[in-house]
Tab-separated table of C-alpha atoms in Angstrom:
chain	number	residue	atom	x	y	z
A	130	UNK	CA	3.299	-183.272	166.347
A	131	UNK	CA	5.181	-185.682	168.155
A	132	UNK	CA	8.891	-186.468	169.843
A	133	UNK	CA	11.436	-187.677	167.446
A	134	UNK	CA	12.487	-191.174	168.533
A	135	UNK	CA	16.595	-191.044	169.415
A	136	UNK	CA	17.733	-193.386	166.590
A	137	UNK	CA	15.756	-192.720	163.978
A	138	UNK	CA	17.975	-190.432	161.563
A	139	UNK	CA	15.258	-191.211	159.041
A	140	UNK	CA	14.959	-187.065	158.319
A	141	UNK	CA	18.727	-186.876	158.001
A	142	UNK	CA	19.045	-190.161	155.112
A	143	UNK	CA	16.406	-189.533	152.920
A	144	UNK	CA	15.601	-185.816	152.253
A	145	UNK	CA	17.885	-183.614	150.047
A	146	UNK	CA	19.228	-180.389	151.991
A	147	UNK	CA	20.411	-177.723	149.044
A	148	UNK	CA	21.699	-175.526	151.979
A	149	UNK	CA	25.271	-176.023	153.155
A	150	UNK	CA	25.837	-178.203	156.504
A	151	UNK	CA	28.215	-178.936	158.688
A	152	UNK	CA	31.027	-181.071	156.964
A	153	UNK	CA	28.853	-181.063	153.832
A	154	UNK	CA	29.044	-177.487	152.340
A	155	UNK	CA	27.221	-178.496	149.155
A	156	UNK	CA	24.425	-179.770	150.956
A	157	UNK	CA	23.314	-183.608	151.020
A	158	UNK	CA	21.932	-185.665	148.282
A	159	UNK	CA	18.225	-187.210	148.750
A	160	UNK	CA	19.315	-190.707	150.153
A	161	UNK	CA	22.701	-190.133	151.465
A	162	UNK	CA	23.217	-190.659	154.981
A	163	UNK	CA	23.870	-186.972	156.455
A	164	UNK	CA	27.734	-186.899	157.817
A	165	UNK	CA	26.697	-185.783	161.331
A	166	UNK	CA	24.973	-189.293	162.204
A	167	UNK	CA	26.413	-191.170	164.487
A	168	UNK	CA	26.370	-195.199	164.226
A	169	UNK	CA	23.258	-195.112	166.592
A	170	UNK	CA	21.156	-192.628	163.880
A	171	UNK	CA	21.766	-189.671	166.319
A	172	UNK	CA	22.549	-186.209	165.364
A	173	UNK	CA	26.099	-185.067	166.726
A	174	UNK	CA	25.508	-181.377	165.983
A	175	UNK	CA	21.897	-180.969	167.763
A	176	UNK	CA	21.091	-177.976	169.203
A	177	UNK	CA	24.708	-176.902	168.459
A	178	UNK	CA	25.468	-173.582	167.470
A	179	UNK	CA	26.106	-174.569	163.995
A	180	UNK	CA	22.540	-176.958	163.712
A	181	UNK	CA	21.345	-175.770	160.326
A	182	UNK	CA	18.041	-174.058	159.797
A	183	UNK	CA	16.774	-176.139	157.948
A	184	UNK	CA	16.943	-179.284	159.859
A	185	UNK	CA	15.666	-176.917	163.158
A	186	UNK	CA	12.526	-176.610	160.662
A	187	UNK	CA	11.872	-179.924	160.614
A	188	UNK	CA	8.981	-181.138	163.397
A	189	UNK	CA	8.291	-184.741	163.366
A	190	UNK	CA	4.457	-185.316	162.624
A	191	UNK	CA	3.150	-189.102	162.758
A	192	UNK	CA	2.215	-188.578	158.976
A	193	UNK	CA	5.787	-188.356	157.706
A	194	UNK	CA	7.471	-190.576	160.882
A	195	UNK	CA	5.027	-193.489	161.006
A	196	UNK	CA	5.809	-195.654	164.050
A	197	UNK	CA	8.970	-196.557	163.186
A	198	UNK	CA	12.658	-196.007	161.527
A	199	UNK	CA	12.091	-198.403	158.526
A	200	UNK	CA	8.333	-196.783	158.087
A	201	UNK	CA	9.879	-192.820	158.346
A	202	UNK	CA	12.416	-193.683	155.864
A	203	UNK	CA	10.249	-195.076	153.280
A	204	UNK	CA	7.570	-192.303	153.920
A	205	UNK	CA	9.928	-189.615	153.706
A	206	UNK	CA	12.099	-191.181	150.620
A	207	UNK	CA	8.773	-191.570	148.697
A	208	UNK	CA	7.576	-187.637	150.066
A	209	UNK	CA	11.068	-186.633	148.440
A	210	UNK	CA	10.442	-188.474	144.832
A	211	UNK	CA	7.435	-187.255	144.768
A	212	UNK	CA	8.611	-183.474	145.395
A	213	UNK	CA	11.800	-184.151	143.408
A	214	UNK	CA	11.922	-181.229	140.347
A	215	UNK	CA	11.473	-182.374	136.918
């Protein structure tokens, strides 16, 4: 395990969520930039009440985050096409 590094976002861009969010109630599409980013790739919802389950899952692990942004979002986008349903 390790710390998530503050402007990263990587795990809110590339990942589908099928569960409703805040300001996305459909969920978010693998690849589309989550609405609760701000500019600098931070969450504005952390730790907020309404901070979905499914992204307090989530524990950054060097094998998915890499050690950096760029490397995180091309492990995770290829972890998600690889997952994707037929």
């Amino acid at each position: 395990m390790m710390q998530c590094r503050p402007g990263c976002g990587a795990c809110c861009i590339a990942p589908h969520i099928s569960s409703a969010i805040p300001g996305m109630p459909e969920g978010k599409p693998a690849g589309v930039r989550c609405i609760n980013l701000d500019a600098g790739n931070n969450c504005l919802i952390w730790q907020r009440d309404d901070y979905p389950l499914v992204c307090q899952d989530f524990t950054a692990h060097r094998e998915h985050c890499a050690d950096n942004r760029l490397q995180a979002l091309q492990i995770l986008t290829r972890m998600e096409d690889e997952t994707r349903p037929d």
